Tab-separated table of C-alpha atoms in Angstrom:
chain	number	residue	atom	x	y	z
A	174	MET	CA	-0.034	0.412	-0.006
A	175	THR	CA	1.706	3.226	-0.739
A	176	GLU	CA	1.189	6.242	0.917
A	177	ASP	CA	-1.157	7.871	-1.052
A	178	GLU	CA	-3.061	4.523	-1.024
A	179	LEU	CA	-3.506	4.416	3.291
A	180	VAL	CA	-4.391	8.348	3.144
A	181	GLU	CA	-6.941	7.730	1.042
A	182	ALA	CA	-7.846	4.480	3.025
A	183	ILE	CA	-7.800	6.542	5.942
A	184	ARG	CA	-10.027	8.956	4.592
A	185	ALA	CA	-12.815	6.455	3.727
A	186	THR	CA	-12.896	5.776	7.661
A	187	PRO	CA	-16.673	6.931	8.872
A	188	GLU	CA	-16.931	9.734	11.100
A	189	LEU	CA	-13.816	11.150	10.976
A	190	LEU	CA	-13.015	14.387	12.842
A	191	PRO	CA	-11.821	17.356	11.061
A	192	PRO	CA	-8.410	18.026	10.411
A	193	ALA	CA	-6.071	20.000	12.471
A	194	ALA	CA	-4.967	23.424	12.086
A	195	ALA	CA	-1.639	24.032	10.535
A	196	GLU	CA	-0.735	25.872	13.256
A	197	ALA	CA	-1.449	23.359	16.047
A	198	VAL	CA	0.413	20.554	14.350
A	199	ALA	CA	3.657	23.261	14.338
A	200	ASP	CA	2.595	24.449	17.909
A	201	ALA	CA	2.780	20.711	18.264
A	202	GLU	CA	6.136	20.352	17.136
A	203	ARG	CA	7.708	22.896	18.904
A	204	ALA	CA	6.466	21.791	22.224
A	205	ILE	CA	7.504	18.399	21.754
A	206	GLY	CA	10.898	19.005	20.559
A	207	HIS	CA	10.697	17.141	17.211
A	208	PRO	CA	8.969	16.904	14.037
A	209	LEU	CA	5.995	14.481	13.405
A	210	PRO	CA	7.297	11.892	10.626
A	211	PRO	CA	6.041	13.458	7.659
A	212	LEU	CA	3.263	10.480	6.950
A	213	LEU	CA	1.339	11.535	10.406
A	214	ARG	CA	1.469	15.321	10.047
A	215	ARG	CA	-0.007	14.865	6.717
A	216	LEU	CA	-2.708	12.666	8.012
A	217	TYR	CA	-3.478	15.152	10.706
A	218	LEU	CA	-3.803	18.327	7.964
A	219	GLU	CA	-5.457	16.489	5.355
A	220	VAL	CA	-7.594	13.913	6.908
A	221	ALA	CA	-8.235	13.898	10.392
A	222	ASN	CA	-7.124	15.267	14.043
A	223	GLY	CA	-6.659	12.393	15.616
A	224	GLY	CA	-9.346	9.401	16.226
A	225	PHE	CA	-8.201	7.068	12.960
A	226	GLY	CA	-6.250	3.757	13.679
A	227	PRO	CA	-7.579	0.986	15.695
A	228	ARG	CA	-10.558	1.152	17.758
A	229	ASP	CA	-11.406	4.677	18.141
A	230	GLY	CA	-8.082	5.991	17.136
A	231	ILE	CA	-4.932	7.990	17.804
A	232	LEU	CA	-4.275	11.265	20.153
A	233	GLY	CA	-4.076	14.468	18.169
A	234	VAL	CA	-3.104	17.749	18.663
A	235	ALA	CA	-4.257	20.783	20.142
A	236	GLY	CA	-8.168	21.399	18.952
A	237	SER	CA	-9.158	17.604	18.291
A	238	GLN	CA	-12.660	16.712	19.194
A	239	TYR	CA	-11.200	13.578	20.398
A	240	GLU	CA	-12.929	12.396	23.362
A	241	HIS	CA	-12.477	9.077	24.249
A	242	HIS	CA	-9.357	9.271	26.508
A	243	GLY	CA	-10.441	10.729	29.970
A	244	GLU	CA	-6.884	11.338	31.019
A	245	VAL	CA	-5.431	13.466	28.172
A	246	ALA	CA	-6.725	15.964	25.722
A	247	ASP	CA	-3.871	15.344	22.797
A	248	ILE	CA	-0.293	14.505	21.843
A	249	VAL	CA	1.254	17.329	23.575
A	250	GLU	CA	-0.257	16.807	26.868
A	251	MET	CA	0.332	12.684	26.971
A	252	ASN	CA	4.547	13.961	25.689
A	253	GLN	CA	4.744	16.064	28.932
A	254	GLY	CA	4.938	13.324	31.514
A	255	THR	CA	6.621	10.676	29.624
A	256	ARG	CA	9.393	12.742	27.490
A	257	ALA	CA	11.860	12.880	29.993
A	258	ASP	CA	12.610	9.540	30.305
A	259	TRP	CA	12.169	8.276	26.658
A	260	PRO	CA	13.077	11.552	24.603
A	261	GLY	CA	11.955	11.371	20.956
A	262	ARG	CA	9.504	9.066	21.546
A	263	LEU	CA	5.617	9.639	21.131
A	264	TRP	CA	2.962	7.855	23.025
A	265	LEU	CA	0.627	7.636	19.836
A	266	PHE	CA	-2.547	5.163	21.060
A	267	ASP	CA	-3.787	3.737	24.230
A	268	TRP	CA	-4.360	0.166	23.855
A	269	GLY	CA	-5.548	-0.294	27.512
A	270	CYS	CA	-3.707	-1.646	30.642
A	271	GLY	CA	-1.279	1.083	30.423
A	272	ILE	CA	-0.217	-0.404	27.261
A	273	TRP	CA	0.618	2.350	24.421
A	274	SER	CA	1.762	2.329	20.506
A	275	VAL	CA	4.392	4.700	20.488
A	276	VAL	CA	6.175	6.630	17.645
A	277	ASP	CA	9.661	7.587	17.314
A	278	LEU	CA	9.843	10.836	16.263
A	279	ARG	CA	13.806	9.999	15.784
A	280	ASP	CA	13.536	8.913	12.498
A	281	PRO	CA	11.123	9.978	9.482
A	282	ALA	CA	9.580	6.347	8.922
A	283	GLY	CA	7.963	6.804	12.504
A	284	PRO	CA	8.938	3.183	13.795
A	285	MET	CA	6.871	1.870	16.300
A	286	TRP	CA	7.318	1.088	19.959
A	287	ILE	CA	5.322	-1.286	22.512
A	288	TRP	CA	4.729	0.455	25.971
A	289	ASP	CA	4.089	-1.995	28.839
A	290	PRO	CA	5.055	-0.574	31.798
A	291	ASN	CA	3.366	-4.239	33.396
A	292	ILE	CA	6.636	-5.788	33.205
A	293	ASP	CA	7.967	-6.885	36.428
A	294	ALA	CA	11.666	-5.799	36.361
A	295	SER	CA	12.466	-8.138	39.706
A	296	VAL	CA	10.816	-11.019	37.284
A	297	HIS	CA	12.475	-10.099	33.751
A	298	PRO	CA	15.561	-7.864	34.591
A	299	GLU	CA	16.310	-8.437	31.080
A	300	GLN	CA	13.357	-6.601	30.065
A	301	SER	CA	12.597	-2.976	29.209
A	302	PRO	CA	8.912	-1.692	29.406
A	303	MET	CA	9.530	-0.541	25.516
A	304	THR	CA	10.438	-2.674	22.862
A	305	PRO	CA	10.475	-2.536	18.891
A	306	GLN	CA	7.007	-3.519	17.236
A	307	ASN	CA	8.869	-4.268	14.511
A	308	LEU	CA	6.461	-2.083	12.327
A	309	THR	CA	6.773	1.510	10.979
A	310	LEU	CA	4.357	4.143	11.163
A	311	ALA	CA	2.951	3.529	7.798
A	312	GLU	CA	2.694	-0.457	8.440
A	313	TRP	CA	1.187	0.323	11.692
A	314	LEU	CA	-1.491	2.256	10.019
A	315	ALA	CA	-2.500	-0.141	7.239
A	316	GLU	CA	-2.331	-2.744	8.997
A	317	SER	CA	-4.890	-1.206	11.416
A	318	VAL	CA	-7.092	0.091	8.502
A	319	LYS	CA	-7.086	-3.751	7.527
A	320	GLY	CA	-8.409	-4.413	10.801
A	321	ASN	CA	-5.317	-7.320	11.066
A	322	LEU	CA	-3.695	-5.064	14.071
A	323	GLU	CA	-6.571	-5.257	16.520
A	324	LYS	CA	-7.389	-8.861	15.781
A	325	ALA	CA	-3.611	-9.816	16.345
A	326	PHE	CA	-3.874	-7.888	19.454
A	327	GLU	CA	-6.982	-9.687	20.703
A	328	THR	CA	-5.990	-12.936	19.808
A	329	SER	CA	-2.358	-12.659	21.125
A	330	ASP	CA	-0.653	-9.445	22.375
A	331	LEU	CA	1.658	-6.639	20.796
A	332	SER	CA	5.083	-8.415	21.472
A	333	ALA	CA	3.549	-11.796	19.519
A	334	VAL	CA	2.951	-9.022	16.601
A	335	ALA	CA	6.455	-7.793	17.306
A	336	GLU	CA	8.150	-11.279	17.038
A	337	ARG	CA	5.644	-11.812	13.789
A	338	ARG	CA	7.420	-8.800	12.032
A	339	ARG	CA	10.614	-9.882	12.892
A	340	ARG	CA	12.328	-11.504	9.918
A	341	PHE	CA	10.413	-12.362	6.512
A	342	ASP	CA	8.598	-15.218	5.840
A	343	ALA	CA	10.606	-18.263	4.315
A	344	ARG	CA	10.080	-19.059	0.855
A	345	PRO	CA	8.381	-22.527	0.261
A	346	GLY	CA	10.977	-23.632	-1.797
A	347	ASP	CA	13.604	-23.102	0.914
A	348	LEU	CA	12.231	-25.244	3.137
A	349	ASP	CA	13.746	-28.556	3.714
A	350	TYR	CA	10.485	-30.527	4.138
A	351	THR	CA	8.638	-33.833	3.123
A	352	PRO	CA	5.264	-34.305	4.283
A	353	PRO	CA	5.382	-37.595	6.297
A	354	GLN	CA	3.036	-40.073	6.088
A	355	ARG	CA	-0.242	-40.129	8.023
A	356	LEU	CA	0.070	-42.263	11.180
A	357	ALA	CA	-3.070	-44.118	12.115
A	358	ASP	CA	-4.937	-42.860	14.738
A	359	ASP	CA	-4.461	-45.741	16.961
A	360	GLU	CA	-0.501	-45.093	16.628
A	361	ILE	CA	-1.336	-41.187	17.246
A	362	VAL	CA	-2.820	-42.177	20.586
A	363	ARG	CA	-0.404	-44.598	21.656
A	364	MET	CA	2.361	-42.744	20.570
A	365	ILE	CA	1.628	-39.452	22.216
A	366	SER	CA	0.288	-41.230	25.485
A	367	ARG	CA	4.011	-42.230	26.084
A	368	MET	CA	5.340	-38.793	26.503
A	369	PRO	CA	6.420	-38.191	30.219
A	370	GLY	CA	4.750	-35.148	32.067
A	371	LEU	CA	0.994	-35.461	30.338
A	372	PRO	CA	-1.525	-33.516	31.900
A	373	PRO	CA	-4.469	-36.522	32.928
A	374	PRO	CA	-7.149	-36.918	30.644
A	375	ALA	CA	-10.090	-35.221	30.869
A	376	PRO	CA	-13.053	-36.675	32.039
A	377	GLN	CA	-15.997	-37.346	29.892
A	378	ALA	CA	-18.307	-35.094	31.642
A	379	ALA	CA	-15.887	-32.456	30.481
A	380	VAL	CA	-15.965	-33.247	27.212
A	381	THR	CA	-19.910	-33.660	26.922
A	382	GLU	CA	-19.994	-30.254	28.416
A	383	ALA	CA	-17.523	-28.672	26.360
A	384	GLU	CA	-19.431	-30.225	22.978
A	385	GLN	CA	-22.486	-28.753	24.397
A	386	ALA	CA	-20.976	-25.085	25.120
A	387	LEU	CA	-19.590	-24.943	21.940
A	388	GLY	CA	-22.794	-26.125	20.125
A	389	PHE	CA	-21.306	-29.465	18.398
A	390	SER	CA	-19.155	-32.524	18.891
A	391	LEU	CA	-15.338	-32.707	18.738
A	392	PRO	CA	-13.790	-34.369	15.646
A	393	PRO	CA	-13.125	-37.692	16.755
A	394	LEU	CA	-9.652	-38.152	17.371
A	395	LEU	CA	-9.081	-35.050	19.314
A	396	ARG	CA	-12.070	-36.423	21.682
A	397	ARG	CA	-9.551	-39.163	22.063
A	398	ILE	CA	-7.123	-37.110	22.614
A	399	TYR	CA	-8.929	-35.696	25.996
A	400	LEU	CA	-10.754	-38.407	27.047
A	401	GLU	CA	-7.444	-41.415	26.485
A	402	VAL	CA	-4.057	-38.676	26.795
A	403	ALA	CA	-3.785	-35.458	28.423
A	404	ASN	CA	-6.612	-32.875	28.416
A	405	GLY	CA	-4.225	-30.427	26.544
A	406	GLY	CA	-0.861	-29.486	26.933
A	407	ILE	CA	0.261	-31.720	23.984
A	408	GLY	CA	1.048	-30.760	20.349
A	409	PRO	CA	3.321	-28.141	19.119
A	410	GLY	CA	3.922	-24.681	19.551
A	411	ARG	CA	2.330	-24.158	22.945
A	412	GLY	CA	0.471	-27.294	22.960
A	413	ILE	CA	-3.247	-26.940	22.250
A	414	LEU	CA	-5.641	-26.170	25.022
A	415	SER	CA	-7.713	-27.695	27.533
A	416	LEU	CA	-11.176	-28.450	28.161
A	417	PRO	CA	-12.324	-26.692	30.925
A	418	THR	CA	-12.213	-28.167	34.156
A	419	ALA	CA	-12.041	-27.322	37.580
A	420	ASP	CA	-7.846	-27.571	37.425
A	421	THR	CA	-7.604	-25.576	34.008
A	422	HIS	CA	-7.148	-21.830	33.768
A	423	PRO	CA	-10.672	-20.148	32.701
A	424	SER	CA	-8.245	-18.467	29.815
A	425	ALA	CA	-6.540	-21.340	28.512
A	426	ASP	CA	-9.262	-23.596	27.086
A	427	ILE	CA	-11.166	-24.091	23.972
A	428	VAL	CA	-14.540	-22.765	25.378
A	429	THR	CA	-13.399	-19.705	26.704
A	430	CYS	CA	-11.574	-19.040	23.072
A	431	HIS	CA	-14.779	-20.005	21.282
A	432	GLU	CA	-16.968	-17.687	22.890
A	433	ILE	CA	-14.401	-14.467	22.863
A	434	TRP	CA	-13.570	-15.107	18.947
A	435	THR	CA	-16.007	-17.170	17.398
A	436	SER	CA	-19.606	-17.165	19.407
A	437	GLY	CA	-20.208	-13.485	18.898
A	438	PRO	CA	-21.288	-10.772	16.659
A	439	ASP	CA	-17.753	-9.604	15.184
A	440	ALA	CA	-16.817	-13.221	15.204
A	441	PHE	CA	-13.231	-13.701	13.890
A	442	VAL	CA	-13.389	-17.058	11.867
A	443	PRO	CA	-16.311	-19.090	10.680
A	444	PRO	CA	-18.797	-21.118	13.058
A	445	GLY	CA	-17.312	-24.284	13.716
A	446	LEU	CA	-13.514	-23.406	13.748
A	447	VAL	CA	-12.095	-23.680	17.586
A	448	TRP	CA	-9.071	-22.051	18.723
A	449	LEU	CA	-6.713	-25.022	19.674
A	450	CYS	CA	-2.728	-24.322	19.510
A	451	PRO	CA	-1.355	-20.808	20.274
A	452	TRP	CA	2.152	-21.010	18.604
A	453	GLY	CA	3.099	-17.355	19.424
A	454	SER	CA	4.194	-14.596	17.019
A	455	ALA	CA	-0.048	-13.843	16.901
A	456	ILE	CA	-0.594	-17.520	14.897
A	457	TRP	CA	-2.973	-19.929	15.832
A	458	SER	CA	-3.895	-23.098	14.587
A	459	LEU	CA	-7.562	-23.729	14.742
A	460	VAL	CA	-9.412	-26.948	13.880
A	461	ASP	CA	-13.173	-27.152	12.296
A	462	CYS	CA	-15.248	-29.434	13.603
A	463	SER	CA	-17.839	-29.467	11.106
A	464	ASP	CA	-15.556	-32.344	9.486
A	465	PRO	CA	-15.122	-35.279	11.278
A	466	ALA	CA	-11.302	-35.798	10.013
A	467	GLY	CA	-10.559	-32.222	11.515
A	468	ILE	CA	-9.462	-29.711	8.798
A	469	MET	CA	-7.215	-27.133	10.271
A	470	TRP	CA	-6.880	-23.879	9.652
A	471	ILE	CA	-3.854	-21.082	10.374
A	472	TRP	CA	-4.924	-17.971	11.758
A	473	ASP	CA	-2.259	-15.438	11.101
A	474	PRO	CA	-3.914	-11.671	10.616
A	475	MET	CA	-0.151	-9.867	10.788
A	476	GLY	CA	0.979	-12.578	7.479
A	477	PRO	CA	1.895	-12.910	5.126
A	478	HIS	CA	4.804	-11.017	5.715
A	479	LEU	CA	7.045	-10.566	2.306
A	480	PRO	CA	9.741	-8.302	1.283
A	481	PRO	CA	9.012	-5.330	-0.961
A	482	ASP	CA	10.800	-6.722	-3.957
A	483	ARG	CA	9.551	-10.614	-3.511
A	484	PRO	CA	6.360	-11.738	-5.124
A	485	ASP	CA	3.307	-12.776	-3.044
A	486	GLU	CA	4.643	-16.809	-4.372
A	487	GLY	CA	1.530	-18.017	-3.938
A	488	THR	CA	0.781	-17.372	-0.629
A	489	ALA	CA	-2.919	-15.854	0.169
A	490	ALA	CA	-2.622	-12.639	2.022
A	491	VAL	CA	-5.459	-13.678	4.374
A	492	ALA	CA	-5.457	-14.019	7.909
A	493	LEU	CA	-7.193	-17.487	7.625
A	494	PRO	CA	-5.403	-19.592	5.422
A	495	PRO	CA	-5.468	-23.275	5.041
A	496	HIS	CA	-3.202	-25.552	6.814
A	497	HIS	CA	-3.888	-28.018	3.781
A	498	MET	CA	-3.670	-30.515	6.431
A	499	THR	CA	-6.216	-32.920	9.061
A	500	LEU	CA	-5.726	-33.024	12.877
A	501	GLY	CA	-4.380	-36.456	12.086
A	502	GLU	CA	-1.695	-35.085	9.716
A	503	TRP	CA	-1.581	-32.425	11.961
A	504	LEU	CA	-0.432	-34.739	14.888
A	505	THR	CA	1.750	-36.801	12.656
A	506	GLU	CA	3.705	-33.806	11.337
A	507	TRP	CA	4.303	-32.846	15.163
A	508	LEU	CA	5.398	-36.465	16.092
A	509	ALA	CA	7.659	-36.661	12.831
A	510	GLY	CA	9.424	-33.974	13.959
A	511	SER	CA	8.408	-31.334	11.559
A	512	PHE	CA	7.519	-28.503	13.740
A	513	THR	CA	10.970	-28.661	16.504
A	514	LYS	CA	11.704	-26.207	18.971
A	515	ASP	CA	13.807	-23.919	16.042
A	516	PHE	CA	10.614	-24.264	13.870
A	517	ARG	CA	9.108	-20.596	13.282
A	518	PRO	CA	5.401	-20.555	13.604
A	519	ALA	CA	5.448	-17.862	10.638
A	520	ASP	CA	6.847	-20.722	8.488
A	521	LEU	CA	3.541	-22.737	8.615
A	522	ARG	CA	1.888	-20.809	5.649
A	523	ALA	CA	5.135	-22.104	3.542
A	524	VAL	CA	4.655	-25.173	4.648
A	525	ALA	CA	0.847	-24.943	3.732
A	526	THR	CA	1.983	-24.296	0.285
A	527	ARG	CA	4.231	-26.997	-0.070
A	528	ARG	CA	1.363	-29.485	0.717
A	529	ALA	CA	-0.953	-27.874	-1.425
A	530	ALA	CA	1.807	-28.600	-3.963
A	531	ALA	CA	2.427	-32.316	-2.973
């Protein structure tokens, strides 16, 4: 998306605020002590004085009619409380819970940063509350216009988005990959059952209650794994989510995730898809419970991430591309070692492309 295309896309946002006065923008730059990134300056002057971007939008300059932040009126007021410790950076958008998106004024491209004061320095002394977002202002706004940034934030967090954009995706042809022969369900269950440190299986009542809450049955293989092997915690990435029981965390089960992201009026994915396995990097594997085979899908709203001079290479630029594998094939891939600890979740799209061509 070119800058002009981005400006026009933002201009098409309903109920925009009026643009800022040139004097207000100049006053803001003098007060902050840095020029604004040219794109941000242009948007304030030509499109709207704040209120565009994710959710209710970014802060504006003086004179803005932005009313969605109860504590600060504009970027200058917000900057006054933060400038001393982080010179050259401007708090631009409030995600809630103290988390902000911050733009770096020292670079005309406007690199974005994550401000998260919730990081406990006593537990993670190596971590800073200010970390790179790995997006420029233009990229951040483009993903906001598409709705991808908010979807990634809601289903993961900004740090996961930063990891997703840390480097470009692999080319499908560069992967050292051959699809393994699909294991039988009994063999999958047997191999996983032999693994050490598994959580206990789920009781039958938990499976029944989960299916009632979801409104449909789980694929037979997934049902067997929960009942015969373990209530979550197995599989690639961070492991499949559990069924809700008295012993599981309420935010880490398939029913809760389904209720938040699938069953509401603003569902992220079609009915019947269950959020099964978080990979990190703002990527998930989902299973389609409308098919007994359990067709797998990739949730990757911040992908694909390709360099500007590289063609699309057949990777679908959608948030929900197919894995091109069933649940049994997905678990076979894991058991065969395709998804080792060094596997990059961002390469799931390339694996899917290779499987589609096989």
